Amino acid sequence: MRLLVTGGLGFIGSNFIRHMLAADRGVRILNLDLRTYAGNPASLADVARGPRYRWVKGDIADPAAVDRCMKGADAVVHFAAETHVDRSILDASAFLRTNVVGTQVLLDAALRHKVGRFVHVSTDEVYGSVARGLSREGDRLEPNSPYAASKAASDLLVRSYVVTHGLPAVVTRASNNFGPCQYPEKALPLMITNWIDREPFPLYGDGRNVRDWLFVLDHARALALVLRRGRTGEIYNIGGTHSCDNRELVERVRVLMGVAPGLVRRVPDRPGHDRRYALDCSKLKALGFQHAFGFTQALQLTVDWYRGHEAWWRPLKKKGGFRSYYSRQYAALRKGRASR
Ligand code: TYD
């Protein structure tokens, strides 16, 4: 199978590519990735020399680049996206361009080239905050951040191409991913890398926001299954094995890492911060999916990975881009009260 992966230098995409190359000897992967701030060729250094993988630097919103890459593809797995909620609050423009226009360019090319399967990788954030119960695939979309709104828009665009043009597409909506190669602006890698340096983790608001935690390798396995067995036009929720609030997460990681209490600083809350996400995954289970990693085991693997790969993340945190984002985002930190 010739697979076009978009955004394969990113966190989830790179883990998916490594998984597919190992799990399927017959797959050849072309990775179309612009190498934005969050894309890192070092994440795939171990497979980059192999004959079954190739990276093409290009923008999914560029129809000519997309057309060239789509030629000969049997299937597409579309990860390329701006993903960080806090950045979308600071400036939403890149989110609209990549997540919405980029998806439309890909869908048009997939139609032209008669691709046999299009997997659109999306997020549970499109459902918005759910006070109780679980979000099901048919629930109303109530995105609250510009990021979530851009993903909801792209999900609907995919739906329209299925209904109107008969494109054989499926949508997946995953919960909060964690694991190796996640850019350290996200909560877990920020926490782990800050604590390796004995620096505080900035906890937003009261820390009672609940997230469902999905190990990225289980996500990769679920996507491989949906690629094979998913039914055209369907949406599949992909949740993790553990749901908890941010206070519990902080405490679990603190204990795992052997860090003394006190390295948490309460900062003002993110505007529009969704209180809780939770997914009903019975459709995915009906396809035969089972998690391979327990939560504590996966957290430990993640902590170990960041401890063992300082050469991967230290340069990222030193870069001007991270620092200027961090100082914009955490200007509030200086005003925050120390706690715990
Ligand atoms: P994040 O990793 O940004 O994922 P998302 O917002 O897409 O769920 O954040 C996970 C949770 O952690 C979320 O409730 C926000 C919170 N958070 C903090 O408390 N401090 C931080 O510095 C970050 C980045 C997130």
Tab-separated table of C-alpha atoms and ligand atoms in Angstrom:
chain	number	residue	atom	x	y	z
A	1	MET	CA	0.000	0.000	0.000
A	2	ARG	CA	1.228	3.495	-0.873
A	3	LEU	CA	0.261	5.794	1.961
A	4	LEU	CA	0.342	9.579	1.935
A	5	VAL	CA	0.691	10.904	5.474
A	6	THR	CA	0.371	14.635	6.089
A	7	GLY	CA	2.048	16.224	9.085
A	8	GLY	CA	4.207	13.183	9.718
A	9	LEU	CA	6.966	15.205	11.373
A	10	GLY	CA	4.574	16.133	14.166
A	11	PHE	CA	3.934	14.276	17.382
A	12	ILE	CA	1.124	11.887	16.469
A	13	GLY	CA	2.073	11.612	12.790
A	14	SER	CA	5.645	10.557	13.515
A	15	ASN	CA	4.520	7.913	15.997
A	16	PHE	CA	1.980	6.644	13.482
A	17	ILE	CA	4.573	6.402	10.698
A	18	ARG	CA	6.990	4.433	12.862
A	19	HIS	CA	4.174	2.108	13.901
A	20	MET	CA	2.994	1.509	10.337
A	21	LEU	CA	6.474	0.825	8.976
A	22	ALA	CA	7.026	-1.769	11.705
A	23	ALA	CA	3.545	-3.319	11.574
A	24	ASP	CA	3.106	-3.573	7.796
A	25	ARG	CA	6.038	-4.738	5.669
A	26	GLY	CA	4.108	-3.882	2.520
A	27	VAL	CA	3.536	-0.203	3.258
A	28	ARG	CA	5.434	2.676	1.618
A	29	ILE	CA	4.957	6.082	3.160
A	30	LEU	CA	5.291	9.528	1.692
A	31	ASN	CA	5.201	12.189	4.379
A	32	LEU	CA	4.079	15.650	3.258
A	33	ASP	CA	5.093	18.053	6.011
A	34	LEU	CA	5.930	21.743	6.035
A	35	ARG	CA	8.197	21.405	9.059
A	36	THR	CA	6.570	24.128	11.093
A	37	TYR	CA	7.781	24.881	14.622
A	38	ALA	CA	6.191	21.650	15.880
A	39	GLY	CA	7.543	19.372	13.142
A	40	ASN	CA	10.854	17.703	13.799
A	41	PRO	CA	12.747	15.405	11.401
A	42	ALA	CA	14.697	14.115	14.417
A	43	SER	CA	11.504	12.335	15.513
A	44	LEU	CA	11.878	9.960	12.544
A	45	ALA	CA	15.682	9.855	12.300
A	46	ASP	CA	15.625	6.090	12.959
A	47	VAL	CA	13.436	5.291	9.933
A	48	ALA	CA	14.377	8.135	7.581
A	49	ARG	CA	17.068	6.180	5.730
A	50	GLY	CA	14.877	3.196	4.971
A	51	PRO	CA	13.611	2.666	1.409
A	52	ARG	CA	9.937	2.649	2.442
A	53	TYR	CA	9.796	6.191	3.851
A	54	ARG	CA	10.242	9.601	2.262
A	55	TRP	CA	9.631	13.122	3.530
A	56	VAL	CA	8.604	15.886	1.114
A	57	LYS	CA	8.685	19.402	2.505
A	58	GLY	CA	5.481	21.144	1.476
A	59	ASP	CA	2.328	22.918	2.547
A	60	ILE	CA	-1.045	21.141	2.487
A	61	ALA	CA	-2.659	24.448	1.495
A	62	ASP	CA	-0.533	24.495	-1.697
A	63	PRO	CA	-2.542	22.664	-4.409
A	64	ALA	CA	0.485	21.989	-6.649
A	65	ALA	CA	2.534	20.416	-3.844
A	66	VAL	CA	-0.438	18.351	-2.719
A	67	ASP	CA	-1.202	17.200	-6.244
A	68	ARG	CA	2.352	15.940	-6.760
A	69	CYS	CA	2.272	13.977	-3.512
A	70	MET	CA	-1.190	12.541	-4.063
A	71	LYS	CA	-0.174	10.838	-7.329
A	72	GLY	CA	-0.180	7.081	-6.867
A	73	ALA	CA	-1.437	7.176	-3.273
A	74	ASP	CA	-3.761	4.336	-2.267
A	75	ALA	CA	-4.744	6.025	0.981
A	76	VAL	CA	-4.241	9.242	2.947
A	77	VAL	CA	-3.915	9.711	6.687
A	78	HIS	CA	-4.240	13.410	7.392
A	79	PHE	CA	-2.587	14.719	10.560
A	80	ALA	CA	-1.201	18.075	9.401
A	81	ALA	CA	-2.733	20.751	11.611
A	82	GLU	CA	-2.063	23.583	13.991
A	83	THR	CA	-3.037	22.029	17.308
A	84	HIS	CA	-2.245	24.133	20.328
A	85	VAL	CA	-5.304	25.756	21.898
A	86	ASP	CA	-3.343	28.542	23.594
A	87	ARG	CA	-1.740	29.567	20.297
A	88	SER	CA	-5.156	29.651	18.619
A	89	ILE	CA	-6.290	32.086	21.305
A	90	LEU	CA	-3.296	34.340	20.617
A	91	ASP	CA	-3.767	34.178	16.817
A	92	ALA	CA	-6.258	31.995	14.922
A	93	SER	CA	-5.180	32.752	11.346
A	94	ALA	CA	-2.734	29.852	10.830
A	95	PHE	CA	-5.390	27.489	12.244
A	96	LEU	CA	-7.932	28.469	9.624
A	97	ARG	CA	-5.441	28.308	6.782
A	98	THR	CA	-3.911	24.918	7.584
A	99	ASN	CA	-6.769	23.120	9.298
A	100	VAL	CA	-9.612	24.246	7.047
A	101	VAL	CA	-8.152	25.362	3.703
A	102	GLY	CA	-5.406	22.723	3.868
A	103	THR	CA	-8.000	20.000	4.408
A	104	GLN	CA	-10.083	21.238	1.467
A	105	VAL	CA	-7.013	21.187	-0.822
A	106	LEU	CA	-6.268	17.617	0.261
A	107	LEU	CA	-9.861	16.474	-0.212
A	108	ASP	CA	-9.976	17.885	-3.750
A	109	ALA	CA	-6.705	16.169	-4.651
A	110	ALA	CA	-7.862	12.883	-3.094
A	111	LEU	CA	-10.977	13.003	-5.280
A	112	ARG	CA	-9.007	13.805	-8.432
A	113	HIS	CA	-6.605	10.945	-7.823
A	114	LYS	CA	-9.351	8.504	-6.801
A	115	VAL	CA	-7.726	7.661	-3.481
A	116	GLY	CA	-9.268	4.543	-1.931
A	117	ARG	CA	-9.338	5.740	1.690
A	118	PHE	CA	-8.993	9.116	3.433
A	119	VAL	CA	-8.585	9.166	7.221
A	120	HIS	CA	-9.107	12.598	8.720
A	121	VAL	CA	-7.526	12.787	12.174
A	122	SER	CA	-9.508	15.056	14.457
A	123	THR	CA	-10.116	15.716	18.140
A	124	ASP	CA	-12.626	15.310	20.954
A	125	GLU	CA	-12.431	19.083	21.408
A	126	VAL	CA	-14.980	19.524	18.607
A	127	TYR	CA	-17.704	18.348	21.030
A	128	GLY	CA	-16.879	21.127	23.469
A	129	SER	CA	-17.025	20.733	27.215
A	130	VAL	CA	-19.244	17.896	28.525
A	131	ALA	CA	-20.320	18.359	32.132
A	132	ARG	CA	-21.295	14.695	32.523
A	133	GLY	CA	-21.601	11.543	30.455
A	134	LEU	CA	-19.690	10.718	27.294
A	135	SER	CA	-19.557	12.336	23.862
A	136	ARG	CA	-20.835	10.109	21.073
A	137	GLU	CA	-20.009	10.502	17.402
A	138	GLY	CA	-23.450	11.864	16.512
A	139	ASP	CA	-23.457	14.546	19.214
A	140	ARG	CA	-23.693	18.219	18.435
A	141	LEU	CA	-20.441	20.009	17.709
A	142	GLU	CA	-19.894	22.850	20.167
A	143	PRO	CA	-16.258	23.868	19.788
A	144	ASN	CA	-15.119	26.568	22.182
A	145	SER	CA	-11.580	27.470	21.119
A	146	PRO	CA	-10.569	28.729	17.675
A	147	TYR	CA	-8.496	25.532	17.375
A	148	ALA	CA	-11.515	23.309	18.100
A	149	ALA	CA	-13.688	25.384	15.756
A	150	SER	CA	-11.171	24.947	12.928
A	151	LYS	CA	-11.148	21.164	13.463
A	152	ALA	CA	-14.945	21.021	13.610
A	153	ALA	CA	-15.063	22.944	10.327
A	154	SER	CA	-12.669	20.479	8.711
A	155	ASP	CA	-14.664	17.488	10.034
A	156	LEU	CA	-17.783	18.930	8.398
A	157	LEU	CA	-15.916	19.539	5.184
A	158	VAL	CA	-14.896	15.873	5.112
A	159	ARG	CA	-18.516	14.882	5.684
A	160	SER	CA	-19.623	17.047	2.773
A	161	TYR	CA	-17.101	15.378	0.432
A	162	VAL	CA	-18.402	11.950	1.434
A	163	VAL	CA	-22.044	12.920	0.868
A	164	THR	CA	-21.611	15.097	-2.205
A	165	HIS	CA	-18.686	13.477	-4.006
A	166	GLY	CA	-18.639	9.953	-2.593
A	167	LEU	CA	-15.116	10.320	-1.230
A	168	PRO	CA	-14.264	7.194	0.826
A	169	ALA	CA	-13.360	9.140	3.936
A	170	VAL	CA	-13.604	8.506	7.678
A	171	VAL	CA	-13.089	10.883	10.605
A	172	THR	CA	-11.426	9.978	13.899
A	173	ARG	CA	-11.714	12.046	17.080
A	174	ALA	CA	-9.081	11.342	19.688
A	175	SER	CA	-8.711	12.479	23.263
A	176	ASN	CA	-5.558	14.066	24.760
A	177	ASN	CA	-2.496	12.281	23.414
A	178	PHE	CA	0.764	11.867	25.277
A	179	GLY	CA	4.016	10.010	24.640
A	180	PRO	CA	7.398	10.388	22.942
A	181	CYS	CA	8.114	13.320	20.596
A	182	GLN	CA	5.390	15.702	21.810
A	183	TYR	CA	6.379	19.351	21.463
A	184	PRO	CA	6.948	20.754	24.952
A	185	GLU	CA	4.263	23.444	24.833
A	186	LYS	CA	1.607	20.840	25.694
A	187	ALA	CA	0.808	20.127	29.344
A	188	LEU	CA	2.538	16.772	29.871
A	189	PRO	CA	5.849	17.346	28.091
A	190	LEU	CA	6.010	20.863	29.546
A	191	MET	CA	5.532	19.410	33.032
A	192	ILE	CA	8.084	16.629	32.547
A	193	THR	CA	10.784	18.781	30.939
A	194	ASN	CA	10.282	21.637	33.410
A	195	TRP	CA	10.578	19.208	36.294
A	196	ILE	CA	13.721	17.610	34.882
A	197	ASP	CA	15.128	21.139	35.270
A	198	ARG	CA	13.423	21.662	38.652
A	199	GLU	CA	11.327	24.487	37.199
A	200	PRO	CA	7.646	24.965	38.075
A	201	PHE	CA	4.741	23.785	35.958
A	202	PRO	CA	2.112	26.499	35.398
A	203	LEU	CA	-1.284	25.035	36.331
A	204	TYR	CA	-4.202	26.893	34.794
A	205	GLY	CA	-7.063	28.011	37.016
A	206	ASP	CA	-8.211	25.622	39.732
A	207	GLY	CA	-6.666	22.560	38.046
A	208	ARG	CA	-10.021	20.764	38.038
A	209	ASN	CA	-10.288	20.462	34.262
A	210	VAL	CA	-10.755	16.843	33.252
A	211	ARG	CA	-9.037	15.228	30.275
A	212	ASP	CA	-9.061	11.667	28.932
A	213	TRP	CA	-5.462	10.513	28.374
A	214	LEU	CA	-4.562	8.433	25.314
A	215	PHE	CA	-1.079	6.987	24.811
A	216	VAL	CA	0.085	7.948	21.336
A	217	LEU	CA	1.053	4.367	20.404
A	218	ASP	CA	-2.461	3.185	21.175
A	219	HIS	CA	-3.717	6.043	19.017
A	220	ALA	CA	-1.432	4.879	16.188
A	221	ARG	CA	-2.792	1.324	16.544
A	222	ALA	CA	-6.371	2.585	16.482
A	223	LEU	CA	-5.724	4.631	13.349
A	224	ALA	CA	-4.160	1.642	11.601
A	225	LEU	CA	-7.336	-0.295	12.413
A	226	VAL	CA	-9.652	2.463	11.157
A	227	LEU	CA	-7.554	2.744	7.995
A	228	ARG	CA	-8.193	-0.960	7.329
A	229	ARG	CA	-11.663	-1.514	8.711
A	230	GLY	CA	-13.368	1.851	9.121
A	231	ARG	CA	-16.554	2.380	7.145
A	232	THR	CA	-16.833	5.261	4.716
A	233	GLY	CA	-18.683	8.244	6.149
A	234	GLU	CA	-18.312	7.063	9.744
A	235	ILE	CA	-16.750	8.897	12.663
A	236	TYR	CA	-14.779	6.993	15.311
A	237	ASN	CA	-13.984	8.323	18.778
A	238	ILE	CA	-10.581	7.209	20.064
A	239	GLY	CA	-10.238	7.566	23.827
A	240	GLY	CA	-7.578	6.533	26.309
A	241	THR	CA	-7.480	4.386	29.429
A	242	HIS	CA	-7.560	7.036	32.121
A	243	SER	CA	-9.539	10.168	32.758
A	244	CYS	CA	-8.548	12.643	35.487
A	245	ASP	CA	-8.316	16.301	36.361
A	246	ASN	CA	-5.103	18.248	35.984
A	247	ARG	CA	-4.406	18.178	39.725
A	248	GLU	CA	-4.398	14.397	39.701
A	249	LEU	CA	-2.217	14.333	36.595
A	250	VAL	CA	0.298	16.661	38.219
A	251	GLU	CA	0.393	14.514	41.352
A	252	ARG	CA	0.832	11.243	39.451
A	253	VAL	CA	3.696	12.611	37.360
A	254	ARG	CA	5.272	14.228	40.418
A	255	VAL	CA	5.320	10.888	42.259
A	256	LEU	CA	6.567	8.990	39.183
A	257	MET	CA	9.405	11.459	38.729
A	258	GLY	CA	10.269	11.659	42.428
A	259	VAL	CA	9.877	15.439	42.401
A	260	ALA	CA	9.287	17.250	45.710
A	261	PRO	CA	5.893	18.996	46.089
A	262	GLY	CA	5.930	22.703	45.366
A	263	LEU	CA	6.983	22.785	41.723
A	264	VAL	CA	3.508	23.806	40.612
A	265	ARG	CA	2.521	27.418	40.144
A	266	ARG	CA	-1.136	28.332	39.849
A	267	VAL	CA	-1.646	30.818	37.014
A	268	PRO	CA	-4.767	32.532	35.713
A	269	ASP	CA	-7.035	30.262	33.695
A	270	ARG	CA	-7.020	29.870	29.914
A	271	PRO	CA	-9.927	31.891	28.466
A	272	GLY	CA	-12.790	29.591	27.428
A	273	HIS	CA	-11.009	26.628	29.073
A	274	ASP	CA	-13.121	23.514	28.500
A	275	ARG	CA	-13.945	21.879	31.812
A	276	ARG	CA	-14.215	18.272	30.744
A	277	TYR	CA	-13.850	15.981	27.738
A	278	ALA	CA	-14.966	12.351	27.763
A	279	LEU	CA	-15.549	9.924	24.902
A	280	ASP	CA	-17.786	6.953	24.246
A	281	CYS	CA	-15.601	4.601	22.190
A	282	SER	CA	-18.015	1.730	21.563
A	283	LYS	CA	-17.817	2.144	17.776
A	284	LEU	CA	-14.044	1.743	17.842
A	285	LYS	CA	-14.335	-1.252	20.176
A	286	ALA	CA	-16.831	-2.838	17.785
A	287	LEU	CA	-14.098	-2.691	15.116
A	288	GLY	CA	-12.003	-4.835	17.468
A	289	PHE	CA	-9.834	-2.249	19.199
A	290	GLN	CA	-8.170	-2.903	22.543
A	291	HIS	CA	-5.599	-0.719	24.272
A	292	ALA	CA	-2.128	-2.227	24.590
A	293	PHE	CA	-0.793	0.152	27.268
A	294	GLY	CA	-2.017	0.896	30.775
A	295	PHE	CA	-1.966	4.512	31.926
A	296	THR	CA	0.766	4.238	34.574
A	297	GLN	CA	2.936	2.154	32.266
A	298	ALA	CA	2.497	4.669	29.436
A	299	LEU	CA	3.215	7.629	31.736
A	300	GLN	CA	6.385	5.908	32.909
A	301	LEU	CA	7.450	5.221	29.299
A	302	THR	CA	6.850	8.881	28.499
A	303	VAL	CA	8.841	10.193	31.474
A	304	ASP	CA	11.660	7.771	30.619
A	305	TRP	CA	11.624	8.905	27.003
A	306	TYR	CA	12.030	12.592	27.900
A	307	ARG	CA	14.753	11.718	30.416
A	308	GLY	CA	16.583	9.718	27.758
A	309	HIS	CA	16.131	12.188	24.895
A	310	GLU	CA	17.284	15.555	26.153
A	311	ALA	CA	19.000	16.094	22.798
A	312	TRP	CA	15.521	16.008	21.207
A	313	TRP	CA	13.738	18.557	23.428
A	314	ARG	CA	16.400	20.870	24.859
A	315	PRO	CA	17.100	22.607	21.527
A	316	LEU	CA	13.346	23.173	21.074
A	317	LYS	CA	12.987	24.915	24.424
A	318	LYS	CA	16.043	27.079	23.730
A	319	LYS	CA	14.769	28.304	20.376
A	320	GLY	CA	13.520	31.878	20.020
A	321	GLY	CA	10.116	30.681	18.788
A	322	PHE	CA	9.404	28.695	21.922
A	323	ARG	CA	10.720	31.428	24.179
A	324	SER	CA	8.753	34.231	22.564
A	325	TYR	CA	5.577	32.108	22.597
A	326	TYR	CA	6.261	31.123	26.167
A	327	SER	CA	6.780	34.689	27.312
A	328	ARG	CA	3.614	35.864	25.538
A	329	GLN	CA	1.597	32.969	26.855
A	330	TYR	CA	2.963	33.043	30.355
A	331	ALA	CA	3.201	36.767	30.906
A	332	ALA	CA	0.374	35.915	33.280
A	333	LEU	CA	2.652	33.522	35.133
A	334	ARG	CA	4.510	36.406	36.709
A	335	LYS	CA	1.228	37.630	38.125
A	336	GLY	CA	0.213	34.152	39.313
A	337	ARG	CA	0.345	33.068	42.900
A	338	ALA	CA	2.702	30.296	43.935
A	339	SER	CA	0.753	27.401	45.422
A	340	ARG	CA	1.145	24.003	47.059
B	1	TYD	P1	-3.043	20.832	26.637
B	1	TYD	O1	-1.896	19.879	26.674
B	1	TYD	O2	-2.800	22.201	26.134
B	1	TYD	O3	-4.208	20.112	25.846
B	1	TYD	P2	-5.752	20.607	25.592
B	1	TYD	O4	-5.897	21.997	26.052
B	1	TYD	O5	-5.859	20.498	24.135
B	1	TYD	O6	-6.603	19.658	26.364
B	1	TYD	O7	-3.631	20.970	28.113
B	1	TYD	C1	-4.109	19.857	28.844
B	1	TYD	C2	-4.719	20.395	30.120
B	1	TYD	O8	-3.691	21.001	30.907
B	1	TYD	C3	-5.739	21.484	29.861
B	1	TYD	O9	-6.792	21.383	30.814
B	1	TYD	C4	-4.967	22.772	30.078
B	1	TYD	C5	-3.968	22.386	31.141
B	1	TYD	N1	-2.682	23.114	31.078
B	1	TYD	C6	-2.159	23.706	32.225
B	1	TYD	O10	-2.765	23.677	33.323
B	1	TYD	N2	-0.963	24.359	32.125
B	1	TYD	C7	-0.244	24.428	30.959
B	1	TYD	O11	0.840	25.041	30.928
B	1	TYD	C8	-0.796	23.807	29.789
B	1	TYD	C9	-0.080	23.863	28.474
B	1	TYD	C10	-2.020	23.157	29.903
